[in-house]
């Protein structure tokens, strides 16, 4: 069968348009990956040399999947396509061209930990307050500058930036950025942002290099274009300038990475860069039921800043979207866990068919506790990746130092681990000597007797000899044999093996797993270069999405919505839908930020294939205090005909908003200020039945409350106290209400009237 025959008309038209600028607006679940892969295959079938095709993705996982699909159509020629993430592709390019901008071809790639370690060292040297100049803040400031192509010199000369820094009491940020850049350069290292920043520098300062790659990459395709930042945008624009055979694929409705520097205007304004642009819209959703698609459409319609499209589904209508209301975040976890167990038992679903999505990582706690109580297996995504574990980073630091002995972060990490008698004082002397003589730490170490006392120089010289022996080893042995030799002769393996604790055994096993991975890498047939240095480059460029060792494990997936982008599940629970949580309190000051939050909600909804449940809690602990919560405005923006409430409804079309009873109580709490009337949408919807307080209702002093007493609550009505627990001021009362059943209330917030 012809590979084009399986495409719908819109998909086929996008695939067959291979010349000129093209934008493919791909709605959620619309077969975007298929279109990209078939379009690349079609280019090759039409005679385009694979070496002249560049495909840029946002994860290595996506690139690997696309390449495998292309191979099924065109065979081994697919191996010749330049395909990968922005960072991996341009790291490869920089390995060839780096010498032109003063870097060695074997430059080290610093991860976030390396960068922050260097920043902390600079703060210590400059004797700056590490609370005011928090390493995370400084790192993010530098990262943002690079993504906007602001060099240290430009940073220091920009009056607005300097005014902002000085007004915040951080007038030394520019100097820190400058020193940080100098130290990286001296160490022959680039951080993650440098891979794009330095590529821009290379293409700007060396026209012959730009011309070379403009002629090499005659056809460009960029996936997830809505997630590109200014630095990425400019690289793509420069490379495509000659031929203008550029195709970008994306969905503005799924642009959710502004906090990383992504600029939605790149896709919204793409036509301004290419006036003869051809636009194709993929609007059929193959993933989700009609109801889920309708809910997603009703949400995103509230955004003003968007490319209009009409996403539809020809799948079954499906269940209505359930909305669950819980008294607390713990009860919300219990509701979700019980729903998963029930669905799994009734329909035979696998646990990996379920995902729980939340706005912030902290929300996982209540979900985890509830799942554990019911013995439901789960996995949290976005936690500590395998390659971020200490023992793994330690061994990789030895590898890095072997190939680039000027890598000072790697050197400082392992010079005295395992312990070899080189203490902090000696290390400090090495650093001072390097600074005084304008040499690297490695140069001082290699000539230790000249700069250090005899007692220190002996241990340091032995360390230098050890690393030099590793360097010799790399020239004659495979990646695996070299790695094993380094692990053994550094005594790192011995050190871990001697720790017989559970944690020690786990760390030792992790090292064995790393060595297994290197063995597997060295035996791969699909790559030509199999050196340990190439393996390290692959590891340095892994994204969070590439670290899952067992994607087929039968576990419920827990993750933030940002981590869920690109994934799909039959059953999805979106939890914590409350004002100031989702949408985030930080997003309520501008339309731009609020629209990004709404796009994030849209992404969450469209992960679901068959069943979607939304939930919120009416109270939640924040910073140790129980606070009342208002349901998210996003729930109210959904057309009520697609919703099913699991709490007692009132008649439809009552003219009231869905959550007026909760909002009334919420507005009376001192924890939050009242929202402006304009922020409260008036949607004709389903209203939970509300209790009308008795005449003259006033809360009683509940310090003497006892089991068996009858009480009245302003919203829940009349009930009887059946249990009390805890100590003042955090006593909890379990009360059975006539209309609602059993509820647990914290007395200091409950506002109960004692009847008798």
XYZ file of C-alpha atoms in Angstrom:
756
model
C 0.000 0.000 0.000
C 1.232 3.520 -0.837
C 2.273 5.308 2.366
C 0.196 8.354 1.301
C -3.029 6.346 1.139
C -3.318 6.200 4.934
C -3.516 10.000 5.268
C -6.633 12.137 5.422
C -6.914 14.942 2.830
C -5.430 17.651 5.108
C -2.539 15.436 6.163
C -1.803 14.411 2.581
C -1.822 18.000 1.321
C 0.700 18.955 4.024
C 2.943 16.008 3.170
C 2.932 16.671 -0.572
C 3.788 20.400 -0.272
C 7.575 20.023 -0.152
C 8.742 23.354 -1.610
C 8.668 26.801 -0.023
C 7.653 27.909 3.458
C 4.976 25.751 5.093
C 3.214 25.903 8.457
C 1.298 22.873 9.716
C -1.064 23.782 12.553
C -1.567 20.421 14.245
C -4.382 20.095 16.766
C -4.027 17.674 19.680
C -4.179 14.013 18.611
C -4.265 14.921 14.917
C -1.496 12.576 13.717
C 1.264 15.186 13.734
C 4.139 12.680 14.020
C 2.814 10.700 11.090
C 2.659 13.836 8.952
C 6.232 14.885 9.834
C 7.683 11.435 9.170
C 5.799 10.922 5.923
C 6.738 14.392 4.729
C 10.439 13.624 5.280
C 10.004 10.255 3.559
C 8.221 12.012 0.684
C 11.125 14.445 0.298
C 13.520 11.509 -0.082
C 11.169 9.708 -2.477
C 11.101 12.867 -4.594
C 14.885 12.806 -4.903
C 16.063 15.048 -2.045
C 19.361 13.840 -0.578
C 18.817 12.860 3.096
C 22.102 14.635 3.949
C 20.366 17.890 2.923
C 17.444 17.466 5.350
C 17.473 18.883 8.894
C 14.697 17.883 11.321
C 14.627 19.560 14.741
C 12.628 18.125 17.637
C 12.340 18.837 21.361
C 13.183 15.351 22.697
C 15.590 12.640 21.604
C 12.720 10.203 22.094
C 10.645 11.977 19.422
C 13.594 12.037 17.011
C 14.247 8.310 17.518
C 10.595 7.439 16.912
C 10.453 9.555 13.749
C 13.654 8.088 12.337
C 12.369 4.541 12.899
C 9.123 5.375 11.088
C 10.961 6.982 8.168
C 13.184 3.904 7.841
C 10.082 1.760 7.302
C 9.286 3.835 4.210
C 12.699 4.666 2.704
C 15.062 2.171 4.348
C 18.582 2.842 5.640
C 18.781 6.215 3.864
C 16.926 7.571 6.911
C 20.188 7.249 8.897
C 21.668 10.086 6.835
C 19.131 12.708 7.913
C 20.347 15.309 10.421
C 17.658 14.740 13.017
C 17.507 15.413 16.744
C 16.879 18.039 19.390
C 18.096 21.594 18.861
C 20.780 20.989 21.474
C 22.006 17.640 20.136
C 22.120 18.793 16.494
C 23.979 22.012 17.223
C 26.303 20.318 19.730
C 27.266 18.052 16.819
C 27.781 21.068 14.568
C 29.856 22.831 17.242
C 32.123 19.789 17.655
C 33.167 20.425 14.045
C 33.297 24.229 14.131
C 34.037 25.146 17.776
C 37.699 25.924 17.149
C 36.570 28.982 15.149
C 35.165 30.550 18.330
C 38.042 29.464 20.558
C 36.679 26.209 22.003
C 38.230 22.734 21.744
C 36.247 20.162 19.763
C 36.070 18.002 22.897
C 34.414 20.730 24.979
C 32.519 19.583 28.059
C 28.777 20.174 28.341
C 27.886 21.418 31.829
C 24.552 20.291 33.237
C 22.508 22.441 35.618
C 24.302 21.104 38.701
C 27.716 21.924 37.225
C 26.588 25.451 36.384
C 25.145 26.091 39.834
C 28.269 24.689 41.484
C 30.386 27.143 39.500
C 28.043 30.013 40.395
C 28.267 29.130 44.098
C 32.080 29.121 43.861
C 32.016 32.588 42.266
C 29.662 33.909 44.966
C 32.002 32.570 47.643
C 35.061 34.156 46.018
C 33.299 37.516 45.682
C 31.971 37.205 49.258
C 28.411 37.871 48.088
C 25.323 37.023 50.124
C 24.175 33.622 48.783
C 20.635 34.318 49.987
C 20.327 37.531 48.003
C 22.261 35.996 45.121
C 20.575 32.604 45.291
C 22.346 30.183 42.904
C 19.050 29.138 41.299
C 18.083 32.762 40.700
C 21.488 33.659 39.257
C 21.492 30.577 37.022
C 18.025 31.390 35.668
C 19.024 35.020 35.081
C 22.058 33.929 33.056
C 20.014 31.303 31.192
C 17.328 33.837 30.278
C 19.995 36.264 29.051
C 21.537 33.640 26.785
C 18.164 32.574 25.402
C 17.610 36.209 24.451
C 21.140 36.393 23.000
C 22.384 38.895 25.569
C 26.135 38.447 26.123
C 27.858 39.419 29.411
C 29.151 42.626 27.797
C 25.680 43.546 26.521
C 24.211 42.718 29.921
C 26.637 45.093 31.651
C 26.046 47.851 29.087
C 22.248 47.662 29.080
C 20.927 50.532 31.197
C 17.508 48.969 31.771
C 18.950 45.650 32.936
C 21.441 47.378 35.207
C 18.730 49.614 36.680
C 16.575 46.568 37.403
C 19.457 44.717 39.068
C 20.497 47.657 41.239
C 16.917 48.402 42.286
C 16.573 44.788 43.489
C 19.840 45.040 45.422
C 21.613 42.658 43.029
C 23.955 45.038 41.257
C 26.662 42.377 40.883
C 24.674 40.056 38.603
C 26.374 41.326 35.452
C 29.820 40.788 36.954
C 28.858 37.261 38.060
C 27.606 36.495 34.517
C 30.883 37.799 33.061
C 33.067 35.745 35.420
C 30.865 32.665 34.871
C 31.304 32.950 31.088
C 35.072 33.416 31.447
C 35.367 30.363 33.732
C 33.360 28.183 31.349
C 35.548 29.295 28.435
C 38.738 28.652 30.409
C 37.485 25.169 31.351
C 36.626 24.351 27.737
C 32.981 23.958 28.760
C 29.608 25.057 27.451
C 26.399 24.916 29.440
C 23.123 23.800 27.872
C 22.135 27.320 26.814
C 25.580 27.912 25.282
C 24.935 25.213 22.689
C 22.441 27.568 21.043
C 24.009 30.864 22.112
C 27.420 29.875 20.708
C 25.811 28.547 17.525
C 24.306 31.997 16.991
C 27.713 33.578 17.650
C 29.323 31.172 15.179
C 26.768 31.875 12.424
C 26.966 35.649 13.006
C 30.742 36.022 13.168
C 31.662 33.475 10.497
C 29.609 34.037 7.314
C 31.464 31.209 5.574
C 30.138 28.762 8.201
C 26.605 30.107 7.799
C 26.873 29.755 4.020
C 28.190 26.191 4.416
C 25.198 25.045 6.471
C 22.632 27.012 4.466
C 23.751 24.967 1.475
C 23.903 21.735 3.437
C 20.446 22.036 5.044
C 18.321 22.759 1.993
C 15.162 21.487 3.679
C 14.321 22.273 7.305
C 11.518 20.903 9.472
C 10.889 22.091 13.029
C 8.563 20.216 15.367
C 6.774 21.926 18.292
C 7.560 25.324 16.803
C 5.354 27.069 19.364
C 7.951 26.102 22.005
C 10.935 27.810 20.359
C 12.708 30.704 22.054
C 14.412 33.687 20.407
C 17.767 31.921 20.133
C 16.209 28.895 18.390
C 14.069 31.104 16.176
C 17.096 33.046 14.935
C 19.140 29.915 14.128
C 16.282 28.467 12.078
C 15.647 31.789 10.315
C 19.316 32.135 9.341
C 19.680 28.568 8.093
C 16.495 28.803 6.014
C 17.265 32.250 4.550
C 18.674 31.057 1.198
C 16.272 28.302 0.146
C 13.225 29.085 2.313
C 12.261 25.407 2.183
C 11.180 25.521 5.783
C 8.288 23.651 7.370
C 7.250 24.337 10.966
C 4.779 22.156 12.817
C 3.012 23.064 16.017
C -0.091 24.095 17.888
C -0.304 27.525 19.468
C -2.978 26.122 21.807
C -0.271 23.930 23.362
C 2.335 26.654 23.947
C 3.083 26.211 27.665
C 6.791 26.912 28.122
C 7.021 30.704 28.420
C 8.832 30.205 31.742
C 11.639 28.536 29.759
C 11.779 31.391 27.280
C 9.422 29.946 24.640
C 7.747 32.698 22.642
C 4.300 31.970 21.203
C 4.730 34.911 18.830
C 7.170 32.783 16.808
C 4.280 30.698 15.498
C 1.607 33.412 15.587
C 3.778 35.736 13.455
C 5.372 33.126 11.199
C 3.555 34.481 8.147
C 5.218 37.891 8.619
C 8.617 36.248 8.010
C 7.340 34.322 4.985
C 4.528 36.185 3.178
C 4.106 33.401 0.575
C 3.551 30.870 3.372
C 1.218 27.912 2.793
C -0.783 26.920 5.892
C -2.292 23.474 6.513
C -4.539 22.743 9.479
C -4.811 19.246 10.942
C -8.122 19.445 12.781
C -9.299 15.843 13.162
C -8.515 14.439 16.604
C -7.967 10.669 16.459
C -7.172 10.270 20.167
C -10.147 11.512 22.148
C -13.898 11.047 22.372
C -16.201 13.721 20.984
C -17.057 14.950 24.478
C -13.411 15.439 25.453
C -12.708 17.335 22.231
C -15.792 19.511 22.772
C -14.652 20.354 26.313
C -11.171 21.270 25.054
C -12.656 23.499 22.348
C -14.946 25.282 24.797
C -11.972 26.035 27.044
C -9.503 27.306 24.448
C -12.154 29.477 22.787
C -11.708 31.861 25.729
C -8.196 32.771 24.549
C -8.026 35.821 22.304
C -4.436 35.364 21.118
C -4.575 32.264 18.895
C -4.647 30.737 15.424
C -8.263 29.762 14.830
C -9.015 26.135 14.041
C -11.984 23.789 14.423
C -10.826 20.578 16.033
C -13.314 17.704 15.746
C -13.490 13.986 16.446
C -15.293 11.191 14.647
C -14.746 8.829 17.576
C -17.583 7.744 19.852
C -19.353 10.417 21.895
C -17.945 8.946 25.126
C -18.687 9.595 28.789
C -19.394 13.058 30.060
C -16.542 14.706 31.914
C -16.913 14.004 35.619
C -16.315 16.803 38.116
C -15.453 15.666 41.651
C -15.571 17.876 44.722
C -13.597 16.981 47.842
C -13.464 18.528 51.292
C -9.652 18.400 51.376
C -6.670 17.465 49.232
C -6.411 14.165 51.128
C -10.037 13.371 50.372
C -9.398 14.337 46.737
C -6.592 11.741 46.646
C -8.926 9.135 48.145
C -11.623 9.855 45.538
C -9.139 9.542 42.670
C -7.520 6.352 43.996
C -10.897 4.669 44.559
C -12.045 5.662 41.066
C -8.936 4.053 39.542
C -9.453 0.813 41.488
C -13.127 0.726 40.533
C -12.472 1.402 36.839
C -9.687 -1.180 36.787
C -11.904 -3.815 38.396
C -14.992 -3.170 36.287
C -13.395 -2.740 32.869
C -10.140 -4.655 33.226
C -8.038 -1.577 32.477
C -4.287 -1.694 33.063
C -2.788 0.686 35.579
C -0.680 2.263 32.821
C -3.943 3.406 31.219
C -4.331 5.973 34.039
C -2.615 9.293 34.624
C -3.010 11.835 37.413
C -1.988 15.319 36.320
C -1.397 18.289 38.595
C -0.168 21.891 38.364
C 2.664 21.620 40.917
C 4.890 18.745 42.096
C 3.831 19.260 45.715
C 0.333 17.983 44.882
C 1.649 14.465 44.367
C 1.840 13.801 48.130
C -1.893 13.383 48.731
C -2.224 11.280 45.572
C 0.692 9.027 46.560
C -0.666 8.419 50.053
C -4.088 7.472 48.723
C -2.673 5.128 46.071
C -0.379 3.424 48.598
C -3.279 2.762 50.975
C -5.075 0.878 48.190
C -1.882 -0.881 47.004
C -2.064 0.783 43.588
C 1.367 0.794 41.864
C 2.410 4.188 40.560
C 5.363 6.069 39.137
C 6.174 9.752 39.507
C 7.602 11.323 36.360
C 9.970 14.271 36.481
C 11.740 13.120 39.630
C 15.473 12.595 39.948
C 16.698 11.132 36.675
C 19.111 8.204 36.610
C 21.921 10.401 35.324
C 21.448 12.966 38.103
C 22.203 10.492 40.908
C 25.389 11.282 42.822
C 27.247 8.049 42.142
C 26.478 8.282 38.414
C 27.622 11.907 38.246
C 30.790 10.966 40.131
C 31.850 8.311 37.630
C 30.860 10.455 34.652
C 32.998 13.261 36.135
C 35.986 10.906 35.858
C 35.055 10.259 32.216
C 34.741 13.997 31.548
C 38.065 14.773 33.153
C 39.759 12.066 31.095
C 38.694 13.715 27.846
C 38.874 17.339 28.987
C 41.263 17.769 31.945
C 40.521 21.522 31.977
C 36.941 20.745 33.121
C 37.302 22.279 36.597
C 33.834 21.270 37.853
C 34.574 17.611 37.110
C 38.055 17.985 38.630
C 36.801 19.487 41.882
C 34.170 16.759 42.122
C 36.571 13.797 42.020
C 40.043 15.027 42.990
C 39.427 13.714 46.512
C 36.686 11.175 45.877
C 37.258 8.472 46.829
C 39.494 10.028 49.482
C 43.155 10.235 48.494
C 44.524 12.780 50.957
C 43.806 15.927 48.937
C 41.865 18.119 51.340
C 39.970 21.389 50.868
C 43.051 23.437 51.810
C 45.112 21.844 49.040
C 42.331 22.313 46.517
C 42.069 25.975 47.496
C 45.827 26.393 47.031
C 45.561 24.865 43.555
C 42.752 27.293 42.654
C 44.704 30.298 43.988
C 47.846 29.273 42.106
C 45.844 28.823 38.901
C 44.360 32.286 39.307
C 47.688 33.950 40.135
C 49.579 32.406 37.216
C 46.653 32.524 34.750
C 46.770 28.753 34.342
C 44.132 26.054 34.616
C 43.866 23.902 37.725
C 45.011 20.932 35.631
C 48.204 22.725 34.598
C 48.980 23.401 38.259
C 48.277 19.753 39.150
C 50.563 18.462 36.394
C 53.408 20.553 37.784
C 52.476 20.151 41.447
C 56.008 20.294 43.021
C 56.492 23.771 41.564
C 53.354 25.243 43.170
C 52.582 23.089 46.244
C 54.461 21.908 49.320
C 56.010 18.448 49.196
C 53.373 16.778 51.356
C 50.487 17.965 49.173
C 52.273 17.686 45.846
C 52.854 13.940 46.177
C 49.109 13.119 46.427
C 48.252 15.620 43.705
C 50.921 14.227 41.359
C 49.565 10.703 41.882
C 46.093 11.940 40.921
C 47.513 13.554 37.761
C 49.214 10.275 36.829
C 45.961 8.399 37.359
C 44.004 10.658 34.968
C 46.843 10.538 32.408
C 46.744 6.728 32.500
C 43.004 6.911 31.735
C 43.744 9.179 28.773
C 46.153 6.606 27.335
C 43.539 3.880 27.826
C 40.933 5.706 25.695
C 43.181 5.554 22.620
C 43.336 1.764 22.442
C 40.254 0.369 24.171
C 36.496 0.325 23.632
C 34.084 2.591 25.481
C 33.054 -0.217 27.840
C 36.570 -1.438 28.627
C 37.707 2.143 29.274
C 34.715 2.879 31.510
C 35.182 -0.303 33.535
C 38.906 0.422 33.930
C 38.175 3.952 35.193
C 35.490 2.712 37.599
C 37.894 0.157 39.048
C 41.171 2.089 39.138
C 39.623 5.285 40.483
C 38.585 2.957 43.384
C 35.052 4.302 43.070
C 33.642 0.780 42.573
C 35.542 -0.489 45.604
C 34.315 2.412 47.733
C 30.684 1.745 46.841
C 31.037 -2.023 47.210
C 32.347 -1.634 50.751
C 29.117 0.160 51.802
C 26.822 -2.743 52.737
C 23.789 -0.588 53.582
C 20.642 -0.769 51.423
C 21.499 2.642 49.971
C 25.103 1.588 49.332
C 23.985 -1.542 47.509
C 21.583 0.541 45.411
C 24.382 2.956 44.455
C 26.680 0.069 43.503
C 23.909 -1.444 41.350
C 23.375 1.923 39.674
C 27.041 2.003 38.631
C 26.671 -1.521 37.237
C 23.607 -0.335 35.327
C 25.584 2.583 33.888
C 28.342 0.200 32.762
C 25.677 -2.061 31.218
C 24.370 0.943 29.295
C 27.857 1.724 27.993
C 28.291 -1.927 26.955
C 25.002 -1.780 25.062
C 26.049 1.517 23.446
C 29.402 0.102 22.314
C 27.635 -2.806 20.584
C 25.068 -0.739 18.686
C 25.109 -1.231 14.915
C 23.200 1.925 13.996
C 26.016 4.330 14.920
C 29.566 4.579 13.622
C 31.297 6.466 16.458
C 31.178 4.435 19.676
C 33.806 6.095 21.852
C 33.228 6.869 25.501
C 33.346 10.586 24.635
C 30.396 10.108 22.238
C 28.452 8.226 24.916
C 29.030 11.095 27.345
C 27.795 13.608 24.783
C 24.576 11.610 24.382
C 24.114 11.503 28.159
C 24.734 15.243 28.529
C 22.025 15.977 25.962
C 19.331 13.741 27.407
C 16.079 15.568 28.113
C 13.734 14.699 30.978
C 11.536 12.780 28.532
C 14.372 10.413 27.606
C 15.117 8.979 31.037
C 12.299 6.455 31.437
C 13.922 3.021 31.684
C 10.703 1.005 31.522
C 7.855 2.828 29.782
C 5.725 -0.354 29.667
C 5.606 -0.907 33.442
C 2.025 -1.354 34.650
C 1.849 1.659 36.947
C -0.380 4.704 37.297
C 1.486 7.770 36.005
C 1.733 10.842 38.234
C 3.176 14.008 36.725
C 2.850 17.734 36.307
C 0.931 18.836 33.231
C 4.117 20.297 31.769
C 5.680 16.818 31.932
C 2.613 15.241 30.310
C 2.833 17.192 27.070
C 3.064 14.819 24.111
C 1.715 11.834 26.082
C -1.710 10.204 26.014
C -3.713 7.958 28.342
C -7.158 6.345 28.206
C -8.081 7.722 31.638
C -6.906 11.088 32.924
C -7.534 12.796 36.263
C -6.751 16.518 36.416
C -6.641 17.416 40.104
C -6.386 20.611 42.141
C -8.601 22.759 39.921
C -8.809 25.702 42.285
C -8.249 29.423 41.918
C -4.696 30.465 42.851
C -3.524 26.899 42.232
C -4.772 26.307 38.689
C -4.770 28.960 37.336
C -1.678 29.732 39.362
C -1.811 32.821 41.562
C 1.292 34.044 39.681
C -0.660 34.116 36.398
C -3.573 36.322 37.415
C -1.926 39.695 36.842
C -1.953 39.675 33.030
C -3.979 38.281 30.147
C -0.818 36.818 28.583
C -0.053 34.726 31.675
C -3.667 33.692 32.181
C -3.938 32.550 28.566
C -0.839 30.409 29.027
C -2.465 28.786 32.074
C -5.573 28.128 29.982
C -3.412 26.518 27.290
C -1.900 24.360 30.036
C -5.405 23.235 31.018
C -6.115 22.529 27.340
C -3.001 20.317 27.200
C -4.166 18.448 30.316
C -7.623 17.786 28.857
C -6.322 16.596 25.498
C -4.070 13.937 27.077
C -7.268 11.918 27.680
C -8.529 9.398 25.164
C -11.639 7.820 26.686
C -12.366 9.241 30.115
C -11.584 12.558 31.811
C -12.194 13.489 35.447
C -11.660 16.953 36.922
C -11.469 17.493 40.661
C -11.003 20.216 43.238
C -10.887 20.531 47.008
C -12.791 23.093 49.040
C -9.893 23.292 51.514
C -6.181 22.593 51.211
C -3.157 22.879 53.482
C -0.776 25.596 52.351
C 2.343 26.346 54.367
C 0.899 24.376 57.286
C -2.417 26.219 57.402
C -5.757 24.880 56.187
C -7.194 27.390 53.733
C -10.497 27.510 51.927
C -10.410 27.192 48.156
C -12.550 28.510 45.342
C -13.148 26.216 42.335
C -11.143 27.167 39.249
C -12.645 29.530 36.716
C -11.579 26.993 34.087
C -14.278 24.528 35.191
C -16.883 27.247 34.795
C -15.688 27.978 31.256
C -16.704 24.473 30.176
C -20.117 24.132 28.543
C -22.224 22.488 31.284
C -23.854 19.989 28.906
C -20.580 18.048 28.746
C -20.214 17.774 32.545
C -21.398 15.264 35.116
C -21.110 16.259 38.780
C -20.523 13.570 41.399
C -22.102 15.790 44.053
C -25.797 16.553 44.430
C -26.978 18.815 41.565
C -29.810 21.328 41.426
C -31.929 22.030 38.364
C -30.113 23.096 35.240
C -30.443 26.585 33.784
C -31.059 28.106 37.190
C -29.259 31.233 36.074
C -26.687 30.689 38.783
C -23.030 29.876 38.438
C -21.842 26.322 39.065
C -20.084 27.122 42.327
C -22.002 30.012 43.877
C -22.407 28.227 47.214
C -18.681 27.520 47.564
C -17.765 30.981 46.313
C -20.009 32.619 48.900
C -18.290 30.763 51.722
C -14.855 31.326 50.167
C -15.377 35.087 49.996
C -16.112 35.182 53.726
C -12.727 33.653 54.607
C -9.932 35.972 55.672
C -7.329 33.862 53.870
C -8.019 35.432 50.467
C -9.192 38.811 49.222
C -12.475 38.945 47.307
C -12.119 38.612 43.538
C -13.239 41.417 41.298
C -16.746 40.881 39.859
C -15.293 40.763 36.332
C -13.240 37.685 37.264
C -16.346 35.674 38.183
C -17.929 34.304 34.994
C -21.688 33.872 35.055
C -22.322 30.573 33.319
C -25.700 28.906 33.114
C -24.811 25.574 34.633
C -25.539 22.883 37.210
C -25.726 24.162 40.795
C -25.048 21.975 43.843
C -27.944 22.166 46.291
C -27.187 24.675 49.035
C -28.427 24.776 52.616
C -30.263 27.962 53.678
C -29.038 28.883 57.200
C -31.718 29.170 59.877
C -32.820 32.657 60.886
C -30.295 34.421 63.087
C -27.587 31.854 62.314
C -24.373 32.623 64.219
C -21.400 30.311 64.874
C -21.051 29.003 68.426
C -17.961 28.649 70.606
C -16.994 25.041 69.789
C -14.275 24.689 72.451
C -16.673 22.489 74.452
C -18.022 20.472 71.516
C -18.661 16.813 72.323
C -19.584 13.676 70.411
C -23.361 13.256 70.056
C -24.050 16.996 69.843
C -26.269 18.245 67.029
C -24.940 21.170 64.994
C -25.771 23.373 62.020
C -23.256 24.345 59.303
C -23.929 27.385 57.115
C -23.566 25.304 53.903
C -23.827 21.625 54.831
C -26.981 21.955 56.967
C -27.871 19.948 60.093
C -25.779 17.091 61.422
C -24.524 15.121 64.416
C -20.947 14.966 65.749
C -19.810 11.332 65.585
C -16.067 11.683 66.289
C -13.479 14.194 67.547
C -9.695 13.913 67.154
C -6.546 16.000 67.525
C -5.466 18.746 69.898
C -6.252 22.444 70.076
C -6.196 24.481 67.915
C -6.356 21.730 65.253
C -9.221 19.574 66.499
C -11.075 17.776 63.704
C -14.737 16.838 63.962
C -16.365 14.067 61.940
C -19.997 15.051 61.425
C -22.830 13.164 59.740
C -24.986 15.656 57.794
C -28.533 14.663 56.833
C -28.269 15.781 53.190
C -24.583 15.165 52.452
C -23.434 12.268 54.630
C -20.187 12.174 56.606
C -17.668 15.036 56.493
C -14.549 15.898 58.473
C -14.122 19.565 59.478
C -11.379 21.523 61.224
C -13.193 23.275 64.057
C -11.226 26.517 63.898
C -12.615 27.092 60.385
C -15.918 25.188 60.492
C -18.228 27.936 61.912
C -20.684 25.520 63.495
C -23.808 26.474 65.454
C -24.459 24.054 68.330
C -28.164 23.098 68.390
C -28.104 20.723 71.365
